[in-house]
Amino acid sequence: QVQLVESGGGLVQAGGSLRLSCAASGRTFSSYAMGWFRQAPGKERELVAGISRDGDSTYYLDSVKGRFTISRDNAKNTVYLQMNSLKPEDTAIYYCAAREIPKKSYDYWGQGTQVTVSA
């Protein structure tokens, strides 16, 4: 198993930036593809960004392309989400999740961190 702990959320004005971090412990971090999800009140959870085990392949939700960047440091067992040009519609609880290859589902989740973007 792997345990995930997010940090870095907070309140920011529109146009501002935040960097989320997700620290992993437990089994070998580099064995997992990683993702950042978010869930806003009354909405379904959505995958915002994903990254492969070696960091060479990434995925982004269309609405965050060009503004968000996912990265990982396998030596530090940490995955990051750099969020720039934040918009009020980015307001949500952000979750870090791990997917053990070759599984298709994310089986391990952090507790979430709140991101609030004011207009």
Short mmCIF file of N, CA and C in Angstrom, two decimals:
data_model
loop_
_atom_site.label_atom_id
_atom_site.label_comp_id
_atom_site.label_asym_id
_atom_site.label_seq_id
_atom_site.Cartn_x
_atom_site.Cartn_y
_atom_site.Cartn_z
N GLN A 1 0.83 -1.18 0.00
CA GLN A 1 0.00 0.00 0.00
C GLN A 1 0.87 1.24 0.00
N VAL A 2 0.24 2.37 -0.32
CA VAL A 2 0.93 3.65 -0.27
C VAL A 2 0.02 4.64 0.45
N GLN A 3 0.60 5.47 1.28
CA GLN A 3 -0.13 6.50 1.99
C GLN A 3 0.21 7.85 1.37
N LEU A 4 -0.82 8.69 1.21
CA LEU A 4 -0.65 9.96 0.51
C LEU A 4 -1.13 11.11 1.39
N VAL A 5 -0.33 12.17 1.45
CA VAL A 5 -0.69 13.35 2.24
C VAL A 5 -0.47 14.59 1.39
N GLU A 6 -1.57 15.33 1.14
CA GLU A 6 -1.49 16.55 0.35
C GLU A 6 -1.22 17.76 1.23
N SER A 7 -0.64 18.78 0.63
CA SER A 7 -0.45 20.06 1.29
C SER A 7 -0.37 21.15 0.23
N GLY A 8 -0.49 22.39 0.67
CA GLY A 8 -0.31 23.52 -0.23
C GLY A 8 -1.57 24.23 -0.66
N GLY A 9 -2.73 23.75 -0.25
CA GLY A 9 -3.96 24.44 -0.60
C GLY A 9 -4.10 25.75 0.16
N GLY A 10 -5.13 26.50 -0.20
CA GLY A 10 -5.37 27.76 0.48
C GLY A 10 -6.29 28.66 -0.30
N LEU A 11 -6.33 29.92 0.13
CA LEU A 11 -7.15 30.94 -0.50
C LEU A 11 -6.26 31.86 -1.33
N VAL A 12 -6.65 32.08 -2.58
CA VAL A 12 -5.86 32.92 -3.46
C VAL A 12 -6.81 33.72 -4.35
N GLN A 13 -6.37 34.90 -4.76
CA GLN A 13 -7.17 35.71 -5.67
C GLN A 13 -7.06 35.17 -7.09
N ALA A 14 -8.08 35.45 -7.88
CA ALA A 14 -8.05 35.07 -9.29
C ALA A 14 -6.79 35.62 -9.95
N GLY A 15 -6.16 34.80 -10.79
CA GLY A 15 -4.91 35.17 -11.42
C GLY A 15 -3.69 34.76 -10.65
N GLY A 16 -3.88 34.33 -9.41
CA GLY A 16 -2.76 33.93 -8.57
C GLY A 16 -2.32 32.50 -8.82
N SER A 17 -1.37 32.06 -8.00
CA SER A 17 -0.78 30.72 -8.15
C SER A 17 -0.73 29.99 -6.83
N LEU A 18 -0.77 28.69 -6.91
CA LEU A 18 -0.55 27.80 -5.77
C LEU A 18 0.21 26.58 -6.27
N ARG A 19 0.98 25.97 -5.37
CA ARG A 19 1.60 24.70 -5.69
C ARG A 19 1.17 23.68 -4.65
N LEU A 20 0.54 22.62 -5.13
CA LEU A 20 0.15 21.52 -4.26
C LEU A 20 1.25 20.47 -4.25
N SER A 21 1.43 19.86 -3.10
CA SER A 21 2.38 18.77 -2.96
C SER A 21 1.67 17.55 -2.41
N CYS A 22 2.14 16.40 -2.78
CA CYS A 22 1.59 15.13 -2.27
C CYS A 22 2.76 14.23 -1.92
N ALA A 23 2.94 13.99 -0.63
CA ALA A 23 4.02 13.15 -0.15
C ALA A 23 3.51 11.73 0.03
N ALA A 24 4.27 10.78 -0.50
CA ALA A 24 3.88 9.37 -0.45
C ALA A 24 4.80 8.59 0.47
N SER A 25 4.23 7.63 1.15
CA SER A 25 5.03 6.72 1.98
C SER A 25 4.47 5.31 1.80
N GLY A 26 5.29 4.35 2.14
CA GLY A 26 4.85 2.97 1.98
C GLY A 26 5.65 2.29 0.88
N ARG A 27 4.94 1.62 -0.01
CA ARG A 27 5.62 0.89 -1.07
C ARG A 27 6.27 1.84 -2.07
N THR A 28 7.08 1.32 -2.93
CA THR A 28 7.91 2.08 -3.85
C THR A 28 7.07 3.06 -4.66
N PHE A 29 7.34 4.34 -4.46
CA PHE A 29 6.59 5.41 -5.10
C PHE A 29 6.65 5.31 -6.61
N SER A 30 7.80 4.95 -7.14
CA SER A 30 7.98 4.92 -8.59
C SER A 30 7.21 3.78 -9.26
N SER A 31 6.55 2.95 -8.47
CA SER A 31 5.72 1.89 -9.03
C SER A 31 4.34 2.39 -9.44
N TYR A 32 4.02 3.63 -9.07
CA TYR A 32 2.67 4.15 -9.24
C TYR A 32 2.62 5.30 -10.24
N ALA A 33 1.62 5.23 -11.11
CA ALA A 33 1.22 6.44 -11.83
C ALA A 33 0.44 7.29 -10.84
N MET A 34 0.53 8.61 -11.00
CA MET A 34 -0.09 9.52 -10.03
C MET A 34 -1.06 10.46 -10.72
N GLY A 35 -2.04 10.90 -9.96
CA GLY A 35 -3.01 11.84 -10.51
C GLY A 35 -3.46 12.84 -9.47
N TRP A 36 -3.88 13.98 -9.96
CA TRP A 36 -4.55 14.98 -9.13
C TRP A 36 -6.01 15.08 -9.60
N PHE A 37 -6.92 14.91 -8.67
CA PHE A 37 -8.34 15.04 -8.93
C PHE A 37 -8.87 16.25 -8.16
N ARG A 38 -10.05 16.70 -8.55
CA ARG A 38 -10.71 17.74 -7.77
C ARG A 38 -12.21 17.50 -7.76
N GLN A 39 -12.84 17.99 -6.70
CA GLN A 39 -14.28 17.90 -6.59
C GLN A 39 -14.81 19.19 -5.99
N ALA A 40 -15.65 19.85 -6.76
CA ALA A 40 -16.31 21.07 -6.31
C ALA A 40 -17.68 20.72 -5.75
N PRO A 41 -18.24 21.56 -4.89
CA PRO A 41 -19.56 21.27 -4.31
C PRO A 41 -20.60 21.04 -5.39
N GLY A 42 -21.32 19.92 -5.26
CA GLY A 42 -22.39 19.62 -6.19
C GLY A 42 -21.93 19.08 -7.53
N LYS A 43 -20.65 18.86 -7.67
CA LYS A 43 -20.11 18.35 -8.94
C LYS A 43 -19.40 17.03 -8.73
N GLU A 44 -19.25 16.30 -9.82
CA GLU A 44 -18.53 15.03 -9.75
C GLU A 44 -17.03 15.27 -9.68
N ARG A 45 -16.36 14.32 -9.10
CA ARG A 45 -14.91 14.38 -9.06
C ARG A 45 -14.35 14.20 -10.46
N GLU A 46 -13.31 14.97 -10.79
CA GLU A 46 -12.72 14.89 -12.11
C GLU A 46 -11.20 14.82 -12.02
N LEU A 47 -10.63 14.12 -12.99
CA LEU A 47 -9.17 14.02 -13.07
C LEU A 47 -8.65 15.31 -13.70
N VAL A 48 -7.82 16.01 -12.98
CA VAL A 48 -7.26 17.27 -13.44
C VAL A 48 -5.96 17.06 -14.21
N ALA A 49 -5.10 16.20 -13.68
CA ALA A 49 -3.81 15.94 -14.30
C ALA A 49 -3.29 14.58 -13.86
N GLY A 50 -2.54 13.93 -14.74
CA GLY A 50 -1.95 12.64 -14.42
C GLY A 50 -0.51 12.59 -14.92
N ILE A 51 0.27 11.72 -14.31
CA ILE A 51 1.67 11.59 -14.70
C ILE A 51 2.08 10.14 -14.60
N SER A 52 2.90 9.70 -15.56
CA SER A 52 3.36 8.32 -15.58
C SER A 52 4.39 8.07 -14.49
N ARG A 53 4.76 6.82 -14.35
CA ARG A 53 5.69 6.44 -13.28
C ARG A 53 7.04 7.15 -13.39
N ASP A 54 7.52 7.31 -14.63
CA ASP A 54 8.82 7.94 -14.82
C ASP A 54 8.72 9.44 -15.10
N GLY A 55 7.50 9.95 -15.18
CA GLY A 55 7.29 11.37 -15.40
C GLY A 55 7.34 11.80 -16.85
N ASP A 56 7.53 10.84 -17.75
CA ASP A 56 7.68 11.21 -19.16
C ASP A 56 6.35 11.50 -19.86
N SER A 57 5.28 11.00 -19.30
CA SER A 57 3.97 11.17 -19.93
C SER A 57 3.01 11.86 -18.96
N THR A 58 2.31 12.87 -19.47
CA THR A 58 1.36 13.60 -18.64
C THR A 58 0.03 13.74 -19.35
N TYR A 59 -1.00 14.01 -18.55
CA TYR A 59 -2.35 14.25 -19.06
C TYR A 59 -2.91 15.47 -18.34
N TYR A 60 -3.69 16.27 -19.06
CA TYR A 60 -4.34 17.43 -18.45
C TYR A 60 -5.78 17.53 -18.91
N LEU A 61 -6.65 17.90 -17.99
CA LEU A 61 -8.01 18.27 -18.31
C LEU A 61 -7.95 19.50 -19.23
N ASP A 62 -8.81 19.56 -20.22
CA ASP A 62 -8.74 20.66 -21.18
C ASP A 62 -8.78 22.04 -20.51
N SER A 63 -9.59 22.16 -19.49
CA SER A 63 -9.79 23.47 -18.88
C SER A 63 -8.58 23.97 -18.09
N VAL A 64 -7.59 23.10 -17.84
CA VAL A 64 -6.41 23.54 -17.09
C VAL A 64 -5.14 23.53 -17.94
N LYS A 65 -5.24 23.08 -19.19
CA LYS A 65 -4.06 23.04 -20.05
C LYS A 65 -3.47 24.44 -20.21
N GLY A 66 -2.16 24.50 -20.09
CA GLY A 66 -1.47 25.78 -20.20
C GLY A 66 -1.41 26.56 -18.89
N ARG A 67 -2.16 26.12 -17.89
CA ARG A 67 -2.17 26.81 -16.59
C ARG A 67 -1.61 25.94 -15.47
N PHE A 68 -1.87 24.64 -15.53
CA PHE A 68 -1.43 23.72 -14.50
C PHE A 68 -0.29 22.84 -15.03
N THR A 69 0.62 22.47 -14.15
CA THR A 69 1.71 21.56 -14.50
C THR A 69 1.88 20.52 -13.41
N ILE A 70 1.82 19.25 -13.81
CA ILE A 70 2.06 18.16 -12.88
C ILE A 70 3.50 17.70 -13.04
N SER A 71 4.13 17.36 -11.92
CA SER A 71 5.50 16.86 -11.96
C SER A 71 5.69 15.93 -10.77
N ARG A 72 6.78 15.19 -10.80
CA ARG A 72 7.06 14.28 -9.69
C ARG A 72 8.56 14.20 -9.47
N ASP A 73 8.92 13.92 -8.23
CA ASP A 73 10.31 13.70 -7.84
C ASP A 73 10.35 12.35 -7.14
N ASN A 74 10.74 11.33 -7.86
CA ASN A 74 10.72 9.98 -7.29
C ASN A 74 11.74 9.82 -6.16
N ALA A 75 12.79 10.61 -6.16
CA ALA A 75 13.77 10.55 -5.07
C ALA A 75 13.17 11.08 -3.76
N LYS A 76 12.20 11.99 -3.88
CA LYS A 76 11.55 12.57 -2.71
C LYS A 76 10.17 11.98 -2.45
N ASN A 77 9.76 11.02 -3.27
CA ASN A 77 8.44 10.40 -3.11
C ASN A 77 7.32 11.45 -3.11
N THR A 78 7.41 12.40 -4.01
CA THR A 78 6.47 13.50 -4.00
C THR A 78 6.01 13.82 -5.43
N VAL A 79 4.73 14.16 -5.53
CA VAL A 79 4.16 14.65 -6.78
C VAL A 79 3.62 16.05 -6.53
N TYR A 80 3.73 16.90 -7.54
CA TYR A 80 3.36 18.30 -7.40
C TYR A 80 2.31 18.68 -8.44
N LEU A 81 1.56 19.71 -8.11
CA LEU A 81 0.67 20.34 -9.08
C LEU A 81 0.87 21.85 -8.97
N GLN A 82 1.54 22.42 -9.96
CA GLN A 82 1.72 23.86 -10.01
C GLN A 82 0.51 24.46 -10.73
N MET A 83 -0.18 25.36 -10.06
CA MET A 83 -1.40 25.95 -10.62
C MET A 83 -1.21 27.45 -10.77
N ASN A 84 -1.23 27.91 -12.01
CA ASN A 84 -1.07 29.33 -12.31
C ASN A 84 -2.35 29.89 -12.94
N SER A 85 -2.45 31.19 -12.95
CA SER A 85 -3.62 31.87 -13.56
C SER A 85 -4.92 31.26 -13.06
N LEU A 86 -5.00 31.11 -11.76
CA LEU A 86 -6.17 30.45 -11.16
C LEU A 86 -7.44 31.24 -11.38
N LYS A 87 -8.53 30.51 -11.54
CA LYS A 87 -9.84 31.08 -11.79
C LYS A 87 -10.80 30.66 -10.67
N PRO A 88 -11.86 31.41 -10.43
CA PRO A 88 -12.82 31.00 -9.41
C PRO A 88 -13.38 29.59 -9.65
N GLU A 89 -13.50 29.20 -10.90
CA GLU A 89 -14.02 27.86 -11.20
C GLU A 89 -13.03 26.75 -10.87
N ASP A 90 -11.82 27.08 -10.50
CA ASP A 90 -10.86 26.08 -10.02
C ASP A 90 -11.08 25.75 -8.54
N THR A 91 -11.96 26.46 -7.89
CA THR A 91 -12.25 26.21 -6.48
C THR A 91 -12.79 24.80 -6.28
N ALA A 92 -12.14 24.05 -5.41
CA ALA A 92 -12.52 22.65 -5.17
C ALA A 92 -11.63 22.07 -4.09
N ILE A 93 -11.98 20.87 -3.67
CA ILE A 93 -11.05 20.07 -2.87
C ILE A 93 -10.21 19.27 -3.87
N TYR A 94 -8.90 19.35 -3.71
CA TYR A 94 -7.98 18.66 -4.60
C TYR A 94 -7.42 17.43 -3.89
N TYR A 95 -7.46 16.31 -4.61
CA TYR A 95 -7.00 15.04 -4.07
C TYR A 95 -5.85 14.49 -4.91
N CYS A 96 -4.90 13.93 -4.22
CA CYS A 96 -3.82 13.18 -4.85
C CYS A 96 -4.22 11.70 -4.84
N ALA A 97 -3.88 10.99 -5.92
CA ALA A 97 -4.23 9.58 -5.99
C ALA A 97 -3.14 8.79 -6.71
N ALA A 98 -3.04 7.51 -6.38
CA ALA A 98 -2.03 6.63 -6.95
C ALA A 98 -2.68 5.45 -7.64
N ARG A 99 -2.11 5.09 -8.77
CA ARG A 99 -2.61 3.97 -9.57
C ARG A 99 -1.47 3.00 -9.79
N GLU A 100 -1.67 1.76 -9.36
CA GLU A 100 -0.63 0.75 -9.50
C GLU A 100 -0.73 0.12 -10.88
N ILE A 101 0.29 0.26 -11.66
CA ILE A 101 0.32 -0.31 -13.01
C ILE A 101 0.30 -1.84 -12.89
N PRO A 102 -0.49 -2.61 -13.68
CA PRO A 102 -1.25 -2.16 -14.85
C PRO A 102 -2.73 -1.85 -14.57
N LYS A 103 -3.10 -1.67 -13.32
CA LYS A 103 -4.49 -1.37 -13.02
C LYS A 103 -4.92 -0.06 -13.68
N LYS A 104 -6.20 0.04 -13.96
CA LYS A 104 -6.74 1.25 -14.59
C LYS A 104 -7.36 2.19 -13.58
N SER A 105 -7.59 1.72 -12.37
CA SER A 105 -8.25 2.56 -11.37
C SER A 105 -7.24 3.08 -10.37
N TYR A 106 -7.55 4.25 -9.82
CA TYR A 106 -6.75 4.82 -8.74
C TYR A 106 -7.25 4.23 -7.43
N ASP A 107 -6.38 3.52 -6.75
CA ASP A 107 -6.79 2.78 -5.57
C ASP A 107 -6.43 3.46 -4.26
N TYR A 108 -5.51 4.41 -4.30
CA TYR A 108 -5.02 5.04 -3.08
C TYR A 108 -5.24 6.55 -3.19
N TRP A 109 -5.76 7.12 -2.08
CA TRP A 109 -6.17 8.52 -2.10
C TRP A 109 -5.66 9.25 -0.87
N GLY A 110 -5.35 10.52 -1.04
CA GLY A 110 -5.05 11.37 0.10
C GLY A 110 -6.34 11.92 0.68
N GLN A 111 -6.18 12.75 1.72
CA GLN A 111 -7.35 13.27 2.43
C GLN A 111 -7.92 14.51 1.76
N GLY A 112 -7.17 15.10 0.85
CA GLY A 112 -7.65 16.27 0.13
C GLY A 112 -7.17 17.57 0.74
N THR A 113 -7.06 18.59 -0.10
CA THR A 113 -6.68 19.92 0.36
C THR A 113 -7.57 20.94 -0.37
N GLN A 114 -8.07 21.90 0.38
CA GLN A 114 -9.02 22.87 -0.17
C GLN A 114 -8.28 23.96 -0.93
N VAL A 115 -8.75 24.24 -2.13
CA VAL A 115 -8.27 25.38 -2.92
C VAL A 115 -9.46 26.30 -3.18
N THR A 116 -9.34 27.54 -2.76
CA THR A 116 -10.40 28.51 -2.96
C THR A 116 -9.85 29.71 -3.71
N VAL A 117 -10.48 30.03 -4.83
CA VAL A 117 -10.03 31.15 -5.66
C VAL A 117 -11.12 32.22 -5.63
N SER A 118 -10.78 33.38 -5.12
CA SER A 118 -11.76 34.47 -5.03
C SER A 118 -11.70 35.34 -6.28
N ALA A 119 -12.85 35.87 -6.63
CA ALA A 119 -12.94 36.71 -7.85
C ALA A 119 -12.30 38.07 -7.63
#
